[in-house]
Amino acid sequence: MLHDPNRVYVFDTTLRDGEQVPGCQLTTPEKIEIARELEALGVDIIEAGFPASSPGDFQSVVEIAKAVNNPTICALTRAHKGDIDAAVEALKYAKHPRIHTGIGSSDMHIKTKFNSTREEILERAVDAVKYAKKSVEDIEFYAEDAGRADIEYLAKMVEAVIAAGATVVNIPDTNGYCLPDQYGSKIRFLKENVKNIDKAIISVHCHNDLGLATANSIAGLQNGARQVEGTINGIGERAGNTSIEEVVMILKTHQVLGLHTNINTQSFYELSRLISSQMRMPVQPNKAIVGSNAFAHSSGIHQDGFLKNRENYEIIRPEDVGFPSATIVLTARSGRHALKFHLDRLGHNLNKEELAVAYQNFLKLADNKLNLDDNDLLTLVAHRLVKQ
Ligand code: KIV
Ligand code: ZN
């Protein structure tokens, strides 16, 4: 089969990087339910856990591997034989297993986390890939803290692990440090300078410490990466990971980028709610794509423009992400077009004079009440019913 050069593989780590957030821990049945939904969403790879980290995580990887058929099931390890053995064992029922092993690549990590040298770390990286490759064909290597790593050293490491058998090379901006053009240039440098880079897929894995995770992921894809890692709702360590729904909808909205995924975007909203409730992690109302206000129009100027042509204020159709529908929220900032829209919906087609009176009464009410509902609107026009 010919490989489509514009296809972006979606690697979901909600159950690993997302689940390691304090308070977000899930039971194995909850993880299985989410994994099945991720399969329905169309993700290509599910990172199911870190089997060596605990017996519970080990068992979850085993059960997810049994429950899911199409996506690749991936297990995280450090560059330790024991971790890799645990991952191999946990993945034994996976139809498409992948081991995700790696080690720090920045001088900061090499010196202060591993108390080691660049040469020794390179050797450990290669050894880990070779060892994992003996049991599993599909090996992803992560160069932790690549966002702050020296680019020549990173390139050397990437070349060595590909030669050792890595099929995917993950270039994480572990600390969410990079600017989009810096991160994009890093990926471009690897693409252009690592001589065996065509034997592997470059993956982007960005954290959101400066709010740049999505922008950095897109910059990586624009510069040659073809796998993106992230989580639903952007949950993850500290400020979180790249939000998968954002990246996928950016690629869909900006078709000029020429990149596409296999994701059924209509499932985003429901999956976002499921993950939020199971992980006890509320979604901020203004969260892009899946926040409760993502398709709510509340100011008079916007409402007027939206009612004339929804595309004036809607670059994504709510139905494309499974969102119930766009809403025209009535507040004291709403105009009379929005009030008319709702009164029409309730079966009250007011003439110009009636609407002017209703609008003045509406403004008085809205100044004193935060959330206006249909009952409030019906009260505004109750006198019409008496007259009729
Ligand atoms: O952020 C990171 O560097 C990671 C690696 C373990 C892939 O999550
Ligand atoms: Zn991470």
Short mmCIF file of C-alpha atoms and ligand atoms in Angstrom, two decimals:
data_model
loop_
_atom_site.label_atom_id
_atom_site.label_comp_id
_atom_site.label_asym_id
_atom_site.label_seq_id
_atom_site.Cartn_x
_atom_site.Cartn_y
_atom_site.Cartn_z
CA MET A 1 0.00 0.00 0.00
CA LEU A 2 1.29 3.46 -0.91
CA HIS A 3 1.90 5.74 2.06
CA ASP A 4 -0.07 8.97 1.81
CA PRO A 5 2.47 11.75 2.50
CA ASN A 6 -0.24 14.16 3.69
CA ARG A 7 -1.84 11.86 6.21
CA VAL A 8 -1.31 12.88 9.85
CA TYR A 9 -1.45 10.05 12.39
CA VAL A 10 -3.23 10.90 15.63
CA PHE A 11 -1.66 9.49 18.79
CA ASP A 12 -3.89 9.85 21.83
CA THR A 13 -2.24 9.91 25.25
CA THR A 14 -5.31 10.82 27.34
CA LEU A 15 -4.96 7.51 29.19
CA ARG A 16 -1.23 8.01 29.91
CA ASP A 17 -0.04 11.66 29.93
CA GLY A 18 -3.61 12.79 30.71
CA GLU A 19 -4.32 10.21 33.35
CA GLN A 20 -1.14 10.94 35.32
CA VAL A 21 -2.68 14.26 36.46
CA PRO A 22 -3.54 14.15 40.18
CA GLY A 23 -7.26 13.55 40.64
CA CYS A 24 -7.75 12.22 37.09
CA GLN A 25 -7.00 8.57 37.85
CA LEU A 26 -9.38 6.11 36.25
CA THR A 27 -10.37 2.53 36.97
CA THR A 28 -9.66 -0.12 34.35
CA PRO A 29 -13.33 -0.33 33.21
CA GLU A 30 -13.41 3.46 32.80
CA LYS A 31 -10.22 3.32 30.73
CA ILE A 32 -11.67 0.58 28.55
CA GLU A 33 -14.78 2.65 27.91
CA ILE A 34 -12.64 5.65 26.89
CA ALA A 35 -10.37 3.47 24.73
CA ARG A 36 -13.41 2.14 22.85
CA GLU A 37 -14.63 5.69 22.27
CA LEU A 38 -11.17 6.71 21.06
CA GLU A 39 -11.32 3.82 18.62
CA ALA A 40 -14.72 5.07 17.40
CA LEU A 41 -13.24 8.57 17.08
CA GLY A 42 -10.69 7.11 14.69
CA VAL A 43 -7.41 7.73 16.51
CA ASP A 44 -4.51 5.77 15.05
CA ILE A 45 -2.61 5.07 18.26
CA ILE A 46 -3.80 4.84 21.87
CA GLU A 47 -1.12 5.19 24.50
CA ALA A 48 -2.76 2.96 27.08
CA GLY A 49 -0.38 3.45 29.99
CA PHE A 50 3.02 2.91 31.57
CA PRO A 51 2.93 -0.77 32.59
CA ALA A 52 6.01 -0.69 34.83
CA SER A 53 4.59 2.16 36.89
CA SER A 54 2.03 0.10 38.85
CA PRO A 55 0.20 -3.25 38.73
CA GLY A 56 -3.03 -1.35 38.05
CA ASP A 57 -1.56 0.42 35.03
CA PHE A 58 -0.10 -2.86 33.78
CA GLN A 59 -3.53 -4.52 33.97
CA SER A 60 -5.22 -1.59 32.24
CA VAL A 61 -2.85 -1.91 29.28
CA VAL A 62 -3.60 -5.66 29.10
CA GLU A 63 -7.38 -5.08 29.15
CA ILE A 64 -7.32 -2.20 26.66
CA ALA A 65 -5.20 -4.30 24.31
CA LYS A 66 -7.83 -7.03 24.49
CA ALA A 67 -10.78 -4.64 24.05
CA VAL A 68 -9.59 -2.57 21.11
CA ASN A 69 -9.00 -3.83 17.56
CA ASN A 70 -8.06 -1.15 15.07
CA PRO A 71 -5.74 1.38 16.71
CA THR A 72 -2.17 0.57 17.61
CA ILE A 73 -1.86 0.08 21.37
CA CYS A 74 1.20 1.75 22.79
CA ALA A 75 2.89 1.32 26.17
CA LEU A 76 5.37 3.80 27.67
CA THR A 77 8.71 2.81 29.16
CA ARG A 78 11.87 4.47 30.35
CA ALA A 79 15.09 3.29 28.71
CA HIS A 80 15.22 0.39 31.19
CA LYS A 81 15.12 -3.29 30.35
CA GLY A 82 12.68 -3.95 33.21
CA ASP A 83 10.23 -1.32 31.91
CA ILE A 84 10.50 -2.72 28.40
CA ASP A 85 9.90 -6.29 29.63
CA ALA A 86 6.76 -5.12 31.46
CA ALA A 87 5.51 -3.34 28.35
CA VAL A 88 6.12 -6.37 26.12
CA GLU A 89 4.18 -8.54 28.55
CA ALA A 90 1.31 -6.04 28.91
CA LEU A 91 1.01 -5.73 25.14
CA LYS A 92 0.82 -9.44 24.46
CA TYR A 93 -2.89 -9.29 23.43
CA ALA A 94 -2.51 -6.16 21.30
CA LYS A 95 -3.29 -6.67 17.62
CA HIS A 96 -0.91 -3.83 16.75
CA PRO A 97 1.54 -3.29 19.65
CA ARG A 98 3.95 -0.38 19.96
CA ILE A 99 6.58 0.32 22.62
CA HIS A 100 7.29 3.96 23.39
CA THR A 101 10.71 4.16 24.98
CA GLY A 102 13.09 7.04 25.45
CA ILE A 103 15.35 9.19 27.54
CA GLY A 104 16.23 12.85 28.16
CA SER A 105 17.96 14.70 25.35
CA SER A 106 18.63 18.20 26.73
CA ASP A 107 21.86 18.95 28.58
CA MET A 108 19.72 19.94 31.54
CA HIS A 109 18.20 16.46 31.74
CA ILE A 110 21.46 14.68 30.88
CA LYS A 111 23.39 16.45 33.63
CA THR A 112 20.90 17.13 36.39
CA LYS A 113 18.39 14.31 35.95
CA PHE A 114 20.68 11.48 34.83
CA ASN A 115 24.02 12.79 36.15
CA SER A 116 25.44 11.50 32.89
CA THR A 117 27.09 12.53 29.63
CA ARG A 118 25.81 12.95 26.08
CA GLU A 119 27.76 9.86 24.94
CA GLU A 120 26.42 7.61 27.69
CA ILE A 121 22.83 8.77 27.12
CA LEU A 122 23.14 8.13 23.39
CA GLU A 123 24.29 4.60 24.12
CA ARG A 124 21.40 4.00 26.53
CA ALA A 125 18.93 5.29 23.94
CA VAL A 126 20.24 2.96 21.25
CA ASP A 127 20.38 -0.01 23.64
CA ALA A 128 16.78 0.54 24.71
CA VAL A 129 15.52 0.65 21.12
CA LYS A 130 17.53 -2.46 20.16
CA TYR A 131 16.26 -4.32 23.21
CA ALA A 132 12.60 -3.39 22.59
CA LYS A 133 12.96 -4.24 18.90
CA LYS A 134 13.74 -7.86 19.79
CA SER A 135 10.14 -8.29 20.96
CA VAL A 136 8.04 -5.68 19.13
CA GLU A 137 8.44 -4.42 15.57
CA ASP A 138 6.88 -0.97 16.06
CA ILE A 139 9.13 1.13 18.32
CA GLU A 140 8.62 4.80 19.04
CA PHE A 141 11.53 6.65 20.63
CA TYR A 142 11.01 9.85 22.65
CA ALA A 143 13.84 12.33 23.13
CA GLU A 144 12.54 13.90 26.32
CA ASP A 145 12.92 17.70 26.62
CA ALA A 146 13.84 17.90 22.93
CA GLY A 147 12.41 21.42 22.96
CA ARG A 148 15.50 22.54 24.93
CA ALA A 149 18.02 20.10 23.45
CA ASP A 150 21.01 21.07 21.36
CA ILE A 151 19.87 20.50 17.79
CA GLU A 152 23.10 18.81 16.55
CA TYR A 153 23.00 16.36 19.44
CA LEU A 154 19.28 15.75 18.96
CA ALA A 155 19.89 14.99 15.27
CA LYS A 156 22.65 12.55 16.21
CA MET A 157 20.36 10.82 18.69
CA VAL A 158 17.49 10.61 16.20
CA GLU A 159 19.76 9.13 13.52
CA ALA A 160 21.16 6.55 15.95
CA VAL A 161 17.79 5.36 17.23
CA ILE A 162 16.39 5.06 13.71
CA ALA A 163 19.43 2.98 12.77
CA ALA A 164 18.68 0.86 15.86
CA GLY A 165 15.13 0.20 14.64
CA ALA A 166 12.87 3.07 15.76
CA THR A 167 9.88 3.45 13.44
CA VAL A 168 8.65 6.73 14.98
CA VAL A 169 10.77 9.47 16.54
CA ASN A 170 8.96 11.64 19.05
CA ILE A 171 10.40 15.15 19.57
CA PRO A 172 8.66 16.29 22.76
CA ASP A 173 8.56 19.87 23.91
CA THR A 174 8.25 18.39 27.38
CA ASN A 175 8.23 21.75 29.14
CA GLY A 176 6.17 23.71 26.64
CA TYR A 177 9.18 25.97 26.18
CA CYS A 178 9.45 26.56 22.44
CA LEU A 179 7.99 29.27 20.27
CA PRO A 180 6.18 27.92 17.21
CA ASP A 181 8.89 29.00 14.75
CA GLN A 182 11.63 27.50 16.98
CA TYR A 183 9.79 24.21 17.26
CA GLY A 184 8.95 24.15 13.56
CA SER A 185 12.62 24.84 12.70
CA LYS A 186 13.70 21.96 14.93
CA ILE A 187 11.49 19.56 13.03
CA ARG A 188 12.64 20.98 9.69
CA PHE A 189 16.30 20.60 10.73
CA LEU A 190 15.74 16.92 11.56
CA LYS A 191 13.87 16.34 8.34
CA GLU A 192 16.67 17.89 6.32
CA ASN A 193 19.75 16.72 8.19
CA VAL A 194 19.13 13.24 9.58
CA LYS A 195 20.18 10.99 6.72
CA ASN A 196 17.88 8.04 7.57
CA ILE A 197 14.87 10.21 8.57
CA ASP A 198 12.75 8.76 5.74
CA LYS A 199 12.77 5.43 7.55
CA ALA A 200 10.73 6.87 10.44
CA ILE A 201 7.77 9.15 11.12
CA ILE A 202 8.47 12.30 13.11
CA SER A 203 6.02 12.84 15.95
CA VAL A 204 5.19 16.06 17.79
CA HIS A 205 4.36 15.97 21.49
CA CYS A 206 3.88 19.43 22.97
CA HIS A 207 3.00 20.65 26.44
CA ASN A 208 1.06 23.80 27.10
CA ASP A 209 3.06 25.67 29.76
CA LEU A 210 3.04 28.87 27.69
CA GLY A 211 -0.27 28.18 25.98
CA LEU A 212 1.55 27.24 22.76
CA ALA A 213 1.03 23.48 22.59
CA THR A 214 -1.42 23.55 19.69
CA ALA A 215 0.49 26.23 17.77
CA ASN A 216 3.74 24.30 18.22
CA SER A 217 2.17 21.04 17.08
CA ILE A 218 0.86 22.71 13.94
CA ALA A 219 4.28 24.26 13.29
CA GLY A 220 5.80 20.78 13.60
CA LEU A 221 3.31 19.33 11.14
CA GLN A 222 3.92 22.17 8.69
CA ASN A 223 7.61 21.33 8.81
CA GLY A 224 7.43 17.63 8.15
CA ALA A 225 6.11 15.78 11.23
CA ARG A 226 3.32 13.33 10.40
CA GLN A 227 2.20 12.16 13.82
CA VAL A 228 0.66 14.40 16.47
CA GLU A 229 0.35 13.43 20.13
CA GLY A 230 -2.19 14.93 22.46
CA THR A 231 -5.18 14.44 24.68
CA ILE A 232 -8.88 15.15 24.56
CA ASN A 233 -9.66 18.45 26.31
CA GLY A 234 -5.89 19.10 26.41
CA ILE A 235 -5.56 17.49 29.82
CA GLY A 236 -2.09 16.47 30.97
CA GLU A 237 0.87 17.30 33.18
CA ARG A 238 0.86 20.85 34.58
CA ALA A 239 -0.83 23.10 31.96
CA GLY A 240 -1.66 20.06 29.85
CA ASN A 241 -0.88 18.56 26.46
CA THR A 242 -1.85 19.54 22.95
CA SER A 243 -5.59 19.26 22.57
CA ILE A 244 -6.35 16.74 19.83
CA GLU A 245 -9.68 18.32 18.93
CA GLU A 246 -7.94 21.66 18.30
CA VAL A 247 -5.25 20.24 16.01
CA VAL A 248 -7.70 18.12 14.03
CA MET A 249 -10.12 21.02 13.53
CA ILE A 250 -7.27 23.35 12.51
CA LEU A 251 -6.23 20.88 9.79
CA LYS A 252 -9.85 20.53 8.68
CA THR A 253 -10.50 24.28 8.68
CA HIS A 254 -7.23 25.22 6.95
CA GLN A 255 -7.31 22.80 4.07
CA VAL A 256 -4.64 24.90 2.41
CA LEU A 257 -2.17 23.08 4.69
CA GLY A 258 -2.93 19.97 2.66
CA LEU A 259 -2.92 17.68 5.71
CA HIS A 260 -5.66 15.36 6.88
CA THR A 261 -6.46 12.85 9.62
CA ASN A 262 -8.78 9.89 9.92
CA ILE A 263 -10.79 11.40 12.77
CA ASN A 264 -14.62 11.36 12.94
CA THR A 265 -14.87 14.89 14.22
CA GLN A 266 -18.60 14.59 15.05
CA SER A 267 -17.64 12.50 18.10
CA PHE A 268 -15.53 15.20 19.75
CA TYR A 269 -18.17 16.85 21.92
CA GLU A 270 -19.55 13.67 23.43
CA LEU A 271 -16.11 12.24 24.09
CA SER A 272 -15.01 15.50 25.68
CA ARG A 273 -17.98 15.32 28.10
CA LEU A 274 -17.29 11.67 28.91
CA ILE A 275 -13.64 12.34 29.70
CA SER A 276 -14.43 15.44 31.69
CA SER A 277 -16.92 13.60 33.89
CA GLN A 278 -14.88 10.42 34.33
CA MET A 279 -11.69 12.35 35.11
CA ARG A 280 -13.49 14.92 37.29
CA MET A 281 -11.84 17.66 35.23
CA PRO A 282 -14.29 20.38 34.14
CA VAL A 283 -13.84 21.85 30.66
CA GLN A 284 -13.43 25.63 30.78
CA PRO A 285 -16.50 27.22 29.10
CA ASN A 286 -14.37 29.11 26.57
CA LYS A 287 -12.28 26.04 25.61
CA ALA A 288 -11.88 25.97 21.82
CA ILE A 289 -14.04 23.38 20.01
CA VAL A 290 -15.65 21.70 23.03
CA GLY A 291 -16.25 24.41 25.67
CA SER A 292 -19.89 25.16 26.50
CA ASN A 293 -19.51 28.71 25.08
CA ALA A 294 -17.60 27.64 21.95
CA PHE A 295 -20.71 28.19 19.81
CA ALA A 296 -22.60 30.69 21.98
CA HIS A 297 -23.13 34.19 20.59
CA SER A 298 -23.91 36.75 23.24
CA SER A 299 -23.20 40.33 22.17
CA GLY A 300 -25.73 42.27 20.13
CA ILE A 301 -23.31 43.01 17.27
CA HIS A 302 -22.34 39.35 16.89
CA GLN A 303 -25.90 38.09 17.27
CA ASP A 304 -27.13 40.43 14.58
CA GLY A 305 -24.36 39.35 12.17
CA PHE A 306 -24.83 35.69 13.01
CA LEU A 307 -28.58 35.81 12.40
CA LYS A 308 -28.01 37.40 8.98
CA ASN A 309 -25.41 34.78 8.00
CA ARG A 310 -24.01 32.33 10.55
CA GLU A 311 -20.65 32.32 8.74
CA ASN A 312 -20.14 35.91 9.87
CA TYR A 313 -19.23 34.51 13.29
CA GLU A 314 -18.88 30.77 12.81
CA ILE A 315 -15.77 29.25 11.23
CA ILE A 316 -16.63 25.73 12.39
CA ARG A 317 -20.14 24.30 12.21
CA PRO A 318 -21.15 23.00 15.66
CA GLU A 319 -22.59 19.85 14.08
CA ASP A 320 -19.12 19.05 12.68
CA VAL A 321 -17.85 18.46 16.22
CA GLY A 322 -21.10 16.99 17.57
CA PHE A 323 -22.00 20.14 19.47
CA PRO A 324 -25.80 20.30 20.05
CA SER A 325 -26.24 23.63 18.20
CA ALA A 326 -25.14 27.23 18.15
CA THR A 327 -26.86 29.34 20.77
CA ILE A 328 -27.95 32.94 20.86
CA VAL A 329 -27.56 33.82 24.52
CA LEU A 330 -29.79 36.57 25.82
CA THR A 331 -28.06 39.07 28.07
CA ALA A 332 -28.28 42.81 28.62
CA ARG A 333 -25.77 43.12 25.72
CA SER A 334 -28.14 41.45 23.26
CA GLY A 335 -29.87 43.40 20.54
CA ARG A 336 -33.49 43.31 19.42
CA HIS A 337 -32.67 40.90 16.55
CA ALA A 338 -31.69 38.28 19.10
CA LEU A 339 -34.82 38.91 21.15
CA LYS A 340 -36.96 38.66 18.01
CA PHE A 341 -35.21 35.41 17.05
CA HIS A 342 -36.15 33.82 20.39
CA LEU A 343 -39.69 35.22 20.47
CA ASP A 344 -40.29 33.92 16.93
CA ARG A 345 -38.98 30.55 18.06
CA LEU A 346 -41.55 30.60 20.87
CA GLY A 347 -44.34 31.42 18.41
CA HIS A 348 -44.64 35.19 19.11
CA ASN A 349 -44.19 37.18 15.90
CA LEU A 350 -44.26 40.69 17.29
CA ASN A 351 -44.74 43.73 15.07
CA LYS A 352 -42.20 46.59 15.19
CA GLU A 353 -43.98 48.55 17.94
CA GLU A 354 -44.62 45.50 20.10
CA LEU A 355 -40.99 44.45 19.73
CA ALA A 356 -39.77 47.93 20.76
CA VAL A 357 -41.81 47.73 23.99
CA ALA A 358 -40.80 44.13 24.66
CA TYR A 359 -37.14 45.02 24.10
CA GLN A 360 -37.22 47.85 26.69
CA ASN A 361 -38.81 45.50 29.23
CA PHE A 362 -36.30 42.80 28.29
CA LEU A 363 -33.36 45.15 28.97
CA LYS A 364 -34.70 45.99 32.44
CA LEU A 365 -35.07 42.31 33.20
CA ALA A 366 -31.66 41.37 31.75
CA ASP A 367 -29.91 44.03 33.84
CA ASN A 368 -31.17 42.26 36.94
CA LYS A 369 -31.04 38.61 35.96
CA LEU A 370 -27.99 36.74 34.69
CA ASN A 371 -29.61 33.86 32.86
CA LEU A 372 -32.80 34.52 30.99
CA ASP A 373 -34.82 31.50 29.99
CA ASP A 374 -37.88 30.85 27.85
CA ASN A 375 -40.20 31.43 30.83
CA ASP A 376 -38.81 34.95 31.25
CA LEU A 377 -39.45 35.67 27.58
CA LEU A 378 -42.97 34.32 27.79
CA THR A 379 -43.60 36.59 30.79
CA LEU A 380 -42.50 39.55 28.66
CA VAL A 381 -45.21 38.81 26.11
CA ALA A 382 -47.86 37.36 28.46
CA HIS A 383 -50.18 40.36 27.90
CA ARG A 384 -50.48 39.35 24.21
CA LEU A 385 -52.03 36.06 25.20
CA VAL A 386 -54.63 37.85 27.35
CA LYS A 387 -55.46 40.18 24.45
CA GLN A 388 -55.86 37.37 21.89
O1 KIV B 1 6.36 15.13 27.70
C1 KIV B 1 7.13 14.17 27.48
O2 KIV B 1 8.31 14.32 27.19
C2 KIV B 1 6.55 12.85 27.59
C3 KIV B 1 7.40 11.71 27.15
C4 KIV B 1 7.37 10.62 28.17
C5 KIV B 1 6.93 11.23 25.82
O3 KIV B 1 5.40 12.69 27.96
ZN ZN B 2 4.28 14.54 27.78
#
